[in-house]
Coordinates of C-alpha atoms and ligand atoms in Angstrom, one line a residue:
X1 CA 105.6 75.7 94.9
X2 CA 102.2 74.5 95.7
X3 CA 102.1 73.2 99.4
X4 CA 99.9 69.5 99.0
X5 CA 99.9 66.1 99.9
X6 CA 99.8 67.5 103.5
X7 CA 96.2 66.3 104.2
X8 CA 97.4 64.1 107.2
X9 CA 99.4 67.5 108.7
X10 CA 96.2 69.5 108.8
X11 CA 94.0 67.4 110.4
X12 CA 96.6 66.5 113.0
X13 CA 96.7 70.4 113.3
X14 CA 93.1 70.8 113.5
X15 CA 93.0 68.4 116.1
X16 CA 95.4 70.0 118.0
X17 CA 93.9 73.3 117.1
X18 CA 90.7 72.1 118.4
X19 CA 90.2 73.3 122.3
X20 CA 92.3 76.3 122.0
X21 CA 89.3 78.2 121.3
X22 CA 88.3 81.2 123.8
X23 CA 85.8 80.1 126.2
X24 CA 86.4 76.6 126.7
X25 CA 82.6 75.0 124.8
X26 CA 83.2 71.7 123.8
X27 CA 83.1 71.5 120.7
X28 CA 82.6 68.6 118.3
X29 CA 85.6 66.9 116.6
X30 CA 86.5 68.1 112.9
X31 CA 85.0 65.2 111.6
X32 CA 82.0 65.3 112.5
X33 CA 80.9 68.9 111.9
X34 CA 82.9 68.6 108.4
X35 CA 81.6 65.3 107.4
X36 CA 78.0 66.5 106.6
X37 CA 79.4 68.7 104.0
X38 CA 81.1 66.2 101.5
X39 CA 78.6 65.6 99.4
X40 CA 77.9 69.3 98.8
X41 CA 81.9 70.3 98.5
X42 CA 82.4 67.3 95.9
X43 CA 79.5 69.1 94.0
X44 CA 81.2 72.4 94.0
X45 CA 84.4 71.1 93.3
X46 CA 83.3 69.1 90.0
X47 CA 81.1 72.1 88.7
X48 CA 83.9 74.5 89.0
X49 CA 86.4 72.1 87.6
X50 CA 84.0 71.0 84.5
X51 CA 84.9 73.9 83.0
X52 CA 86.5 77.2 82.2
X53 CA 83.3 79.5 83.0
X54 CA 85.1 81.9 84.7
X55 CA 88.3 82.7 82.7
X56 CA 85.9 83.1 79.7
X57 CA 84.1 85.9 81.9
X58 CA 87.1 87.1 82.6
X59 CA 88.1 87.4 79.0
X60 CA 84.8 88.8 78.5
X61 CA 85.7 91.7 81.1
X62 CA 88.9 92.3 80.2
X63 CA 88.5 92.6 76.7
X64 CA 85.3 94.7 76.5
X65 CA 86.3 97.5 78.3
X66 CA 90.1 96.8 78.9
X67 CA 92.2 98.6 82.2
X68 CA 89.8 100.2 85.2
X69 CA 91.1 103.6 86.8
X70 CA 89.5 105.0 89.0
X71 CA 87.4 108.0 87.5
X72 CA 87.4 106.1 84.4
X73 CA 84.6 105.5 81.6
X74 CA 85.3 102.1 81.2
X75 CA 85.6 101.4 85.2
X76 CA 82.1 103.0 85.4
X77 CA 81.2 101.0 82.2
X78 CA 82.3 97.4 83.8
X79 CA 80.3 98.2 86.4
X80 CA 77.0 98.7 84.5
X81 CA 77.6 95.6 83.1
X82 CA 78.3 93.5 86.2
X83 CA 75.4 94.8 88.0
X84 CA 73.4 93.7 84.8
X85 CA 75.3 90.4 84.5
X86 CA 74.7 89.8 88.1
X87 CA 71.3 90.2 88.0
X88 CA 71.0 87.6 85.4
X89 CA 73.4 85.2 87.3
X90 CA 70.0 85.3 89.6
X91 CA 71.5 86.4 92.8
X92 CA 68.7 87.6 95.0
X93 CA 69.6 91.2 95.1
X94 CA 72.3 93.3 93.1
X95 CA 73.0 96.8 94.3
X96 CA 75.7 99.0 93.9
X97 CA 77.0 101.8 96.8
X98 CA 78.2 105.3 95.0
X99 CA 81.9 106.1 95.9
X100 CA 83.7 109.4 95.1
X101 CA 87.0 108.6 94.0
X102 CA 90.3 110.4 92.9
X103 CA 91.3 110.9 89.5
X104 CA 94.3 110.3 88.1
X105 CA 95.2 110.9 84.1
X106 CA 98.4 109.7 83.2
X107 CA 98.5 111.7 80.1
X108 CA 101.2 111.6 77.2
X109 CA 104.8 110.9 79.0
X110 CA 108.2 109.6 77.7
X111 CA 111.9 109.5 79.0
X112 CA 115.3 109.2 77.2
X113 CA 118.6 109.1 77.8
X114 CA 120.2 112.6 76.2
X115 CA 123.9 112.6 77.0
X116 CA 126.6 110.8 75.9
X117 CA 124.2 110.1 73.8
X118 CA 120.2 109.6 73.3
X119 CA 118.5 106.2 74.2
X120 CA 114.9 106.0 74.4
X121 CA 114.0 104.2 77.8
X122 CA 110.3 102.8 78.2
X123 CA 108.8 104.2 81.1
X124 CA 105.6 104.5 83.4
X125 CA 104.4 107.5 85.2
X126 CA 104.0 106.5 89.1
X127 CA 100.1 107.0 90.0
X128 CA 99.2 109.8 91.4
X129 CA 102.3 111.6 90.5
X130 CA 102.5 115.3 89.1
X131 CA 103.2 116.0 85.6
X132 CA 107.0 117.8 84.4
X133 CA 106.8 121.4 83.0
X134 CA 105.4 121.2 79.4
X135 CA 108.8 121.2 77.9
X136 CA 109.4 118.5 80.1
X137 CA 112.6 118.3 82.6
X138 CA 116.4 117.7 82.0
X139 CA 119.1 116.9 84.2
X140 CA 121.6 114.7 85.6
X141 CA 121.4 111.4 87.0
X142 CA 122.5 110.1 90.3
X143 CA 121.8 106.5 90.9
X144 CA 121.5 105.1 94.2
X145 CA 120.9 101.9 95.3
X146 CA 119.4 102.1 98.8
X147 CA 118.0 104.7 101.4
X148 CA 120.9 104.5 103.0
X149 CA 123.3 105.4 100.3
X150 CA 121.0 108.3 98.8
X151 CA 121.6 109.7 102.4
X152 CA 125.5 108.6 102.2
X153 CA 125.5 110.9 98.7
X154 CA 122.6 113.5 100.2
X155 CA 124.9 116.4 98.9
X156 CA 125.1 115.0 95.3
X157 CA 121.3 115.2 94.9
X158 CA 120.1 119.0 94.4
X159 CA 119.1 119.6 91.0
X160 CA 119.3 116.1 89.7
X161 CA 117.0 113.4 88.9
X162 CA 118.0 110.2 91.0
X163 CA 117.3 106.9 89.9
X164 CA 116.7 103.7 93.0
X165 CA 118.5 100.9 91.5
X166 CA 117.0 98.3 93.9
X167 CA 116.9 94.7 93.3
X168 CA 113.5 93.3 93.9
X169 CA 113.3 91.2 97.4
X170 CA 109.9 90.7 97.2
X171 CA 106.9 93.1 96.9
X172 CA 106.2 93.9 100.4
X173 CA 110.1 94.8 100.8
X174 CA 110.9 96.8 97.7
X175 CA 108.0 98.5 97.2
X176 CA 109.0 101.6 99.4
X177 CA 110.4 102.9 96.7
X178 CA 108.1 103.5 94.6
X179 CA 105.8 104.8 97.6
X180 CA 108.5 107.0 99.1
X181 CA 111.3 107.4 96.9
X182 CA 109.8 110.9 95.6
X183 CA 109.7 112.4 99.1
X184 CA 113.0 111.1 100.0
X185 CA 114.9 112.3 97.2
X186 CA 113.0 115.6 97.5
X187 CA 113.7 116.7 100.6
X188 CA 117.5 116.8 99.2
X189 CA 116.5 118.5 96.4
X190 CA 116.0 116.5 93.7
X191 CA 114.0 117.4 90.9
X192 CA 112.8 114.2 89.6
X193 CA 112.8 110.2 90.6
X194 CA 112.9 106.7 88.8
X195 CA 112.6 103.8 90.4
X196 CA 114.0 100.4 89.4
X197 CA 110.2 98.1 89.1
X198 CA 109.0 96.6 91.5
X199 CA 108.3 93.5 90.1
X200 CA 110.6 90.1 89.4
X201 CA 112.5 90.3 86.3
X202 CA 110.1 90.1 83.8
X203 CA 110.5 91.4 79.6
X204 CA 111.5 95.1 79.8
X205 CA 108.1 96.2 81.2
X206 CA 108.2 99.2 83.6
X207 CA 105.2 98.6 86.5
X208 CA 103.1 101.9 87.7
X209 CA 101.7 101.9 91.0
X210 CA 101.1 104.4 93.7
X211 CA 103.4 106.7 95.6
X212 CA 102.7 108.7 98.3
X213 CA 104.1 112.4 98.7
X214 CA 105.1 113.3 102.0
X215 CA 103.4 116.4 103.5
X216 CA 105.7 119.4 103.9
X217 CA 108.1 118.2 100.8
X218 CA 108.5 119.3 97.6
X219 CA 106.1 117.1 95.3
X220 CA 108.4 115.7 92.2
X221 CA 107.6 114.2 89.1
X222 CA 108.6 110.4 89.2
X223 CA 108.5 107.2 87.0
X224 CA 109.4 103.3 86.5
X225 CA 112.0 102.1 84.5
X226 CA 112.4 98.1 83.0
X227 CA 115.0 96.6 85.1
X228 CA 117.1 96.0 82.1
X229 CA 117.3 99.9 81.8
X230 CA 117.7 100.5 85.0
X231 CA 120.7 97.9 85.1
X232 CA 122.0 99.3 82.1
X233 CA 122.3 103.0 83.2
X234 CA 124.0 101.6 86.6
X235 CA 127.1 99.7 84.2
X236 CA 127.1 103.4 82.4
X237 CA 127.4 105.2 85.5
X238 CA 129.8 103.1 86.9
X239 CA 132.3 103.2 83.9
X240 CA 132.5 107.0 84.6
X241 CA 130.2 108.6 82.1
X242 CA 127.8 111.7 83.1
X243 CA 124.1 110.7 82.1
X244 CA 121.6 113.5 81.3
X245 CA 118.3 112.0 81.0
X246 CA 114.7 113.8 79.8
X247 CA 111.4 113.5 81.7
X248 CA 108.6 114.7 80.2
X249 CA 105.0 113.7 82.2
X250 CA 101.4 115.3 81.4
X251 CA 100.1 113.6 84.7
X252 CA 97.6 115.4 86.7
X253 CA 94.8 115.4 88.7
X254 CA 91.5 116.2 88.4
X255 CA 88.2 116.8 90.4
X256 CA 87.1 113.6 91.9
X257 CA 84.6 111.4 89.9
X258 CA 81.7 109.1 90.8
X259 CA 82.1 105.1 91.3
X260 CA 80.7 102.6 93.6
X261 CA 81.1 99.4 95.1
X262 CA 79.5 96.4 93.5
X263 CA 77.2 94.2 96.0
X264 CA 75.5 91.3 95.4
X265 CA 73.9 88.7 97.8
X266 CA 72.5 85.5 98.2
X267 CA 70.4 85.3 101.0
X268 CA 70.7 82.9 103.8
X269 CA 68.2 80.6 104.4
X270 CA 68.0 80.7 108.3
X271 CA 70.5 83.6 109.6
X272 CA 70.2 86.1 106.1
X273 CA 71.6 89.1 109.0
X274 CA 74.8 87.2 109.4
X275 CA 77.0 87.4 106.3
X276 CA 79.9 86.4 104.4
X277 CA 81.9 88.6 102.1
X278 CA 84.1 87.6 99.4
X279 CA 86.0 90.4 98.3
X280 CA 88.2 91.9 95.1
X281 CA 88.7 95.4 93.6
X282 CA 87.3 96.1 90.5
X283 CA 89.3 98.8 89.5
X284 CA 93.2 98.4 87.9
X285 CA 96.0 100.3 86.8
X286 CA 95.6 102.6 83.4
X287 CA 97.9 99.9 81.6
X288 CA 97.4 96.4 80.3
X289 CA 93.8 95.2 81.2
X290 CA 93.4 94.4 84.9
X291 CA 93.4 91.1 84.1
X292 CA 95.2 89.5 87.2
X293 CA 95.1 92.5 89.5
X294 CA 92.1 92.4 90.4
X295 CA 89.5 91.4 87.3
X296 CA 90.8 87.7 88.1
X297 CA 89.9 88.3 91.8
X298 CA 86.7 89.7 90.7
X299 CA 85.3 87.1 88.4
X300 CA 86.6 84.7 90.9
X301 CA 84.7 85.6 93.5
X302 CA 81.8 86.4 91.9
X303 CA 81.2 82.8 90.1
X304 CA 82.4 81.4 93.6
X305 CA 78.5 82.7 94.8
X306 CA 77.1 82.1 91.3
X307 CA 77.8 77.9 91.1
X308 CA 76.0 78.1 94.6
X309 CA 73.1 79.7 93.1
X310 CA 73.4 77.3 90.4
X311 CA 73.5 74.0 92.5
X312 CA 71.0 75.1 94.3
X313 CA 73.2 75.4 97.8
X314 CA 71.6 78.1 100.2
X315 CA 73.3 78.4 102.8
X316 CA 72.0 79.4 106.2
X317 CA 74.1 82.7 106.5
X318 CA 73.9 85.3 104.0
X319 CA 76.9 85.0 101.2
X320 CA 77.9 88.5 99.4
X321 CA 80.0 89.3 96.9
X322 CA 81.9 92.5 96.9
X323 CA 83.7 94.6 94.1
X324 CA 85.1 96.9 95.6
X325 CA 86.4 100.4 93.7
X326 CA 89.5 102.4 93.6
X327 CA 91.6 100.0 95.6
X328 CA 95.0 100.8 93.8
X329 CA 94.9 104.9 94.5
X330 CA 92.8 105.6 97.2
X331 CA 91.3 102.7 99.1
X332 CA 87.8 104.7 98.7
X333 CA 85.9 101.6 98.0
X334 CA 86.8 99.8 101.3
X335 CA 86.8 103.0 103.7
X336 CA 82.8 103.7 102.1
X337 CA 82.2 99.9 103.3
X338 CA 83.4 100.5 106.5
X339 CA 81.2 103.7 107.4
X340 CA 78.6 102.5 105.7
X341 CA 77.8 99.6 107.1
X342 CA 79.3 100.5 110.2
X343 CA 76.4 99.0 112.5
X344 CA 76.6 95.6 110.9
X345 CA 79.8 94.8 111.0
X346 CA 79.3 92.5 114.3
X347 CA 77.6 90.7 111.8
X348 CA 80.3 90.3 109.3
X349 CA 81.3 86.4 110.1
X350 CA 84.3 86.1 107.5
X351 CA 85.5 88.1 104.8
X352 CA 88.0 86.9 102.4
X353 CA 89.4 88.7 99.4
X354 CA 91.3 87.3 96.1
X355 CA 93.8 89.8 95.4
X356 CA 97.1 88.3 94.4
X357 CA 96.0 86.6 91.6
X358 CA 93.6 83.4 90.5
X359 CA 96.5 80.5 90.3
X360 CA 95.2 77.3 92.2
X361 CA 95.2 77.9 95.6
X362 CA 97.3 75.4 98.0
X363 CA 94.6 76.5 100.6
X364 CA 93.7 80.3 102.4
X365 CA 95.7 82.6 105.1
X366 CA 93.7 83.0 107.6
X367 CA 93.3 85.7 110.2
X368 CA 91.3 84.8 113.3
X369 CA 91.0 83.1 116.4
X370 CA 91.9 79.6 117.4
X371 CA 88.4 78.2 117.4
X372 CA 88.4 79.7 113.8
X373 CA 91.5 78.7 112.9
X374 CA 90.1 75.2 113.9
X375 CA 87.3 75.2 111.9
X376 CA 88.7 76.4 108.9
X377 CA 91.3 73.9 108.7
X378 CA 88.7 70.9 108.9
X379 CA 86.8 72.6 106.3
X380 CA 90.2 72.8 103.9
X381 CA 90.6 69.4 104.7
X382 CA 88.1 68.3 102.0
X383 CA 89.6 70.6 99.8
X384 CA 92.1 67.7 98.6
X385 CA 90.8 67.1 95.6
X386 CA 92.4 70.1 94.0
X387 CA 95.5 70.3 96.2
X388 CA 94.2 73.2 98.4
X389 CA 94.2 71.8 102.3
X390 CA 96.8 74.5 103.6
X391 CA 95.6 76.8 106.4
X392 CA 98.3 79.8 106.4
X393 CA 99.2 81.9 109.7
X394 CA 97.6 85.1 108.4
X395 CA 94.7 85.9 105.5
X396 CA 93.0 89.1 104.6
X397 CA 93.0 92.1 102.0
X398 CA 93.7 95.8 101.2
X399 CA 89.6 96.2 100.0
X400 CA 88.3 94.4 103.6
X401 CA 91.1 95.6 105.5
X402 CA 89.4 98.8 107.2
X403 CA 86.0 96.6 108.2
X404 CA 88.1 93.8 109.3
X405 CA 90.3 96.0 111.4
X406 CA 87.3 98.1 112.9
X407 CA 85.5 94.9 113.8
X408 CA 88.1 92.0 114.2
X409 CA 86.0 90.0 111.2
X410 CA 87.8 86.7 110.8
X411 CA 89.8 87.5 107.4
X412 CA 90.7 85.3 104.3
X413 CA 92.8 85.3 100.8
X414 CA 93.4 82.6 98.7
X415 CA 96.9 81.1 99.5
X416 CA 98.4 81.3 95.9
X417 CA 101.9 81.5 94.5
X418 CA 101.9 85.1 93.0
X419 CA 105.4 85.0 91.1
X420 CA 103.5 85.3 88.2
X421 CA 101.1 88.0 89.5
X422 CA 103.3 89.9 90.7
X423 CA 105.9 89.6 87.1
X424 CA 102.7 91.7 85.0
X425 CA 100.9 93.5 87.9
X426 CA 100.5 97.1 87.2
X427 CA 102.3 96.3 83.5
X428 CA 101.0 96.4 79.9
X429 CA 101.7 92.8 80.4
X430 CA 98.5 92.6 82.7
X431 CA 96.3 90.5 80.3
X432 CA 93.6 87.6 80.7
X433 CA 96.2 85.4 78.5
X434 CA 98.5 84.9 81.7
X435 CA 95.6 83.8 83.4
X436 CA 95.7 79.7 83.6
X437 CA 92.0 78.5 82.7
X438 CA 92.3 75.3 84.6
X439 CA 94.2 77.4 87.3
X440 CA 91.0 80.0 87.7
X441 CA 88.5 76.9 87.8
X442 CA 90.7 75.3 91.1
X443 CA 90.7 79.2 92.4
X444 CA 86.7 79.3 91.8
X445 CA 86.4 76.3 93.2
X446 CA 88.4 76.4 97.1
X447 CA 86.1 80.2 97.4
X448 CA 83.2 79.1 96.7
X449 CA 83.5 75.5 98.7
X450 CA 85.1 77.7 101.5
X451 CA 82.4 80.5 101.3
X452 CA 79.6 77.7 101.7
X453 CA 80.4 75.9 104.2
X454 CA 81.5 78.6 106.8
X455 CA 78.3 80.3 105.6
X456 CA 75.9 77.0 106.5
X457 CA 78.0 75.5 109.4
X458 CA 75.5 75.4 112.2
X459 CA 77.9 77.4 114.3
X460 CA 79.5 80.5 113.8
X461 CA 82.9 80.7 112.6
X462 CA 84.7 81.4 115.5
X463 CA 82.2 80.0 118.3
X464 CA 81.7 76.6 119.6
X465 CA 78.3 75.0 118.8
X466 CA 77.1 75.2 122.6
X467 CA 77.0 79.3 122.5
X468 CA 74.0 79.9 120.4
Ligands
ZN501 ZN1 95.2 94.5 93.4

């Protein structure tokens, strides 16, 4: 599904594009302003391509200190060793930002089916959920397969554990389910939830992932099923037969713990206040190893700033690299960035994050004005080489989100086909062996020619050359 071969389209977009821009400045063709970097691109794109540098670092990450919850050892123990890893990459300054950050401990869980008769279904405990009783929590099941028909069969649900059987429609669609679906079958009275995963079909894996309770309703114990479960107990229920199912959860919460964001910078050259941030989350689910969501993000984004250090490319802007904590259950990471830099965000030029994992890129969404938009398209266009020229109507990222939206920074992400991100994400099935080497190195290689060039370009992204 990769979008190339469109090289023409974009520059006949980015000249069109070109003199939409607020403020009417003339500016100077694409050409021109692009043509001074493609010498230094071609450099960046043949380093990152000449080898697999950063899926090895990845594998390194992954399978040194595994998965990354928040208010975890091993988070706080990848982060040592990034900071110290950094440092020896030889950015310019490494530093990291303490965040508090909710903790979440899954505990021992399990479900089964008890009546007609006893199947053991595999499971995950939603994030942030509460735990069962100790002796853990039996009742009926009523399976629904909408909003809509849980409210249709609202005076079935008191005492029962109900079960959304909904068919995946992509992530953004489906995953109110697993965010709401505990609240929503609570205020009926239910006394537990499952949810279908959120996820395309993948091998019997359940997906965690974070729900939400709803202030002022009863907080219920909930969980992911496999689709083929899920599916299964639907054909049961439908042939007549009562299903009594077993939930038994040790989840809980305790006090919160100390993190931090991850920053490190490569100063720029002529404007070091104005900056560039690419983005990720360092922290992951409590299952499989975080290797696509986000340590792939992470690695990527890091060596993006690291092969400019090691070519030798300055750029005039400052260039930063962000790991952000405790994206996936609580956002803490990108709120602290907010306030705490708060009176630089003016400053903030671009910020993109890689969060839907490191496949090659068929360009970046992009969020930002026309001139922007502009600018960004002629720099994609010598991005052809590796099949990434597409400039997609919007960009951006959970971590940067709250700095972006207090400041209207341009915003960025990698425009990737996640099928496959989204088949393991927040599974056991999350592992650096579903990462594509070659596929990482192409991902590496649009960030960090992206990150350069908007960084150096004598204008600021955004502005025609005649304003400063
Ligand atoms: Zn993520």
């Amino acid at each position: 599904m990769r979008r190339v071969g469109c090289g023409l389209l974009v520059a006949m977009l980015g000249l069109v594009g070109f003199g939409w821009g607020v403020g009417a400045q003339p500016v100077a063709p694409p050409a021109a302003f692009v043509d001074a970097y493609r010498e230094p691109v071609a450099r960046i794109l043949s380093a990152a391509t000449a080898d697999h540098a950063a899926w090895r670092r990845l594998a390194t990450l992954t399978d040194t200190f595994g998965h990354r919850l928040s208010g975890s050892q091993a988070l706080e123990d990848a982060i040592a060793w990034s900071v110290d890893q950094m440092r020896r990459d030889g950015f310019d300054t490494v530093w990291t930002d303490p965040v508090k950050v909710p903790k979440w401990v899954r505990g021992r869980e399990s479900l089964a089916l008890v009546g007609p008769r006893r199947l053991d279904i595999p499971m995950l405990g939603l994030g942030m959920s509460i735990g069962t009783p100790a002796e853990g929590l039996e009742a009926d099941l009523l399976i629904v397969s909408s909003f809509a028909d849980l409210e249709r069969r609202s005076a079935e649900v008191r005492g029962r554990i109900v079960l959304f059987n909904v068919a995946y429609r992509g992530y953004g669609q489906t995953v109110t389910y697993r965010t709401n679906g505990a609240s929503q079958a609570a205020q009926y009275g239910a006394v537990g939830v499952l949810v279908r995963s959120v996820g395309p079909e993948g091998l019997r894996t359940p997906h965690t992932g974070m729900l939400s309770y709803r202030p002022g309703v009863a907080r219920i114990p909930a969980a992911a099923i496999p689709v083929e479960d899920a599916e299964r107990l639907a054909r049961l229920a439908e042939s007549g037969q009562t299903l009594r199912v077993r939930l038994s959860m040790e989840a809980r919460h305790d006090a919160d713990a100390d993190s931090a964001n991850v920053i490190a910078e490569l100063r720029g050259r002529e404007r070091p206040d104005e900056i560039v941030v690419v983005a990720c989350h360092f922290d992951s689910w409590d299952v499989g190893t975080g290797a696509s969501d986000d340590g792939g993000g992470c690695i990527a984004a890091w060596e993006a700033v690291r092969l400019l250090r090691q070519l030798d490319l300055r750029p005039r802007r400052t260039v930063r690299v962000v790991l952000y904590t405790n994206e996936e259950n609580g956002l803490r990471g990108g709120l602290d960035y907010r306030t705490r830099y708060a009176t630089t965000l003016d400053r903030h030029v671009l910020m993109i994050e890689s969060d839907l994992g490191v496949a090659a890129p068929s360009g970046f969404g992009f969020s930002g004005n026309d001139a922007a938009r502009a600018q960004v398209t002629a720099i994609a266009s010598l991005l052809g080489p590796i099949g990434a020229t597409h400039i997609g109507p919007s960009g951006g990222g959970a971590d940067i989100g709250p700095s972006v939206a207090a400041a209207r920074i341009p915003a960025m992400s990698p425009e990737v086909d996640s099928t496959k991100y989204f088949v393991v994400h927040h599974t056991h099935a999350d592992t650096v062996d579903r990462v594509d080497p070659g596929d990482m190195a192409r991902h590496v290689a649009a960030l960090s020619a992206m990150t350069y060039v908007v960084a150096d370009m004598p204008m600021r992204l955004g502005e025609t050359i005649g304003t400063r």
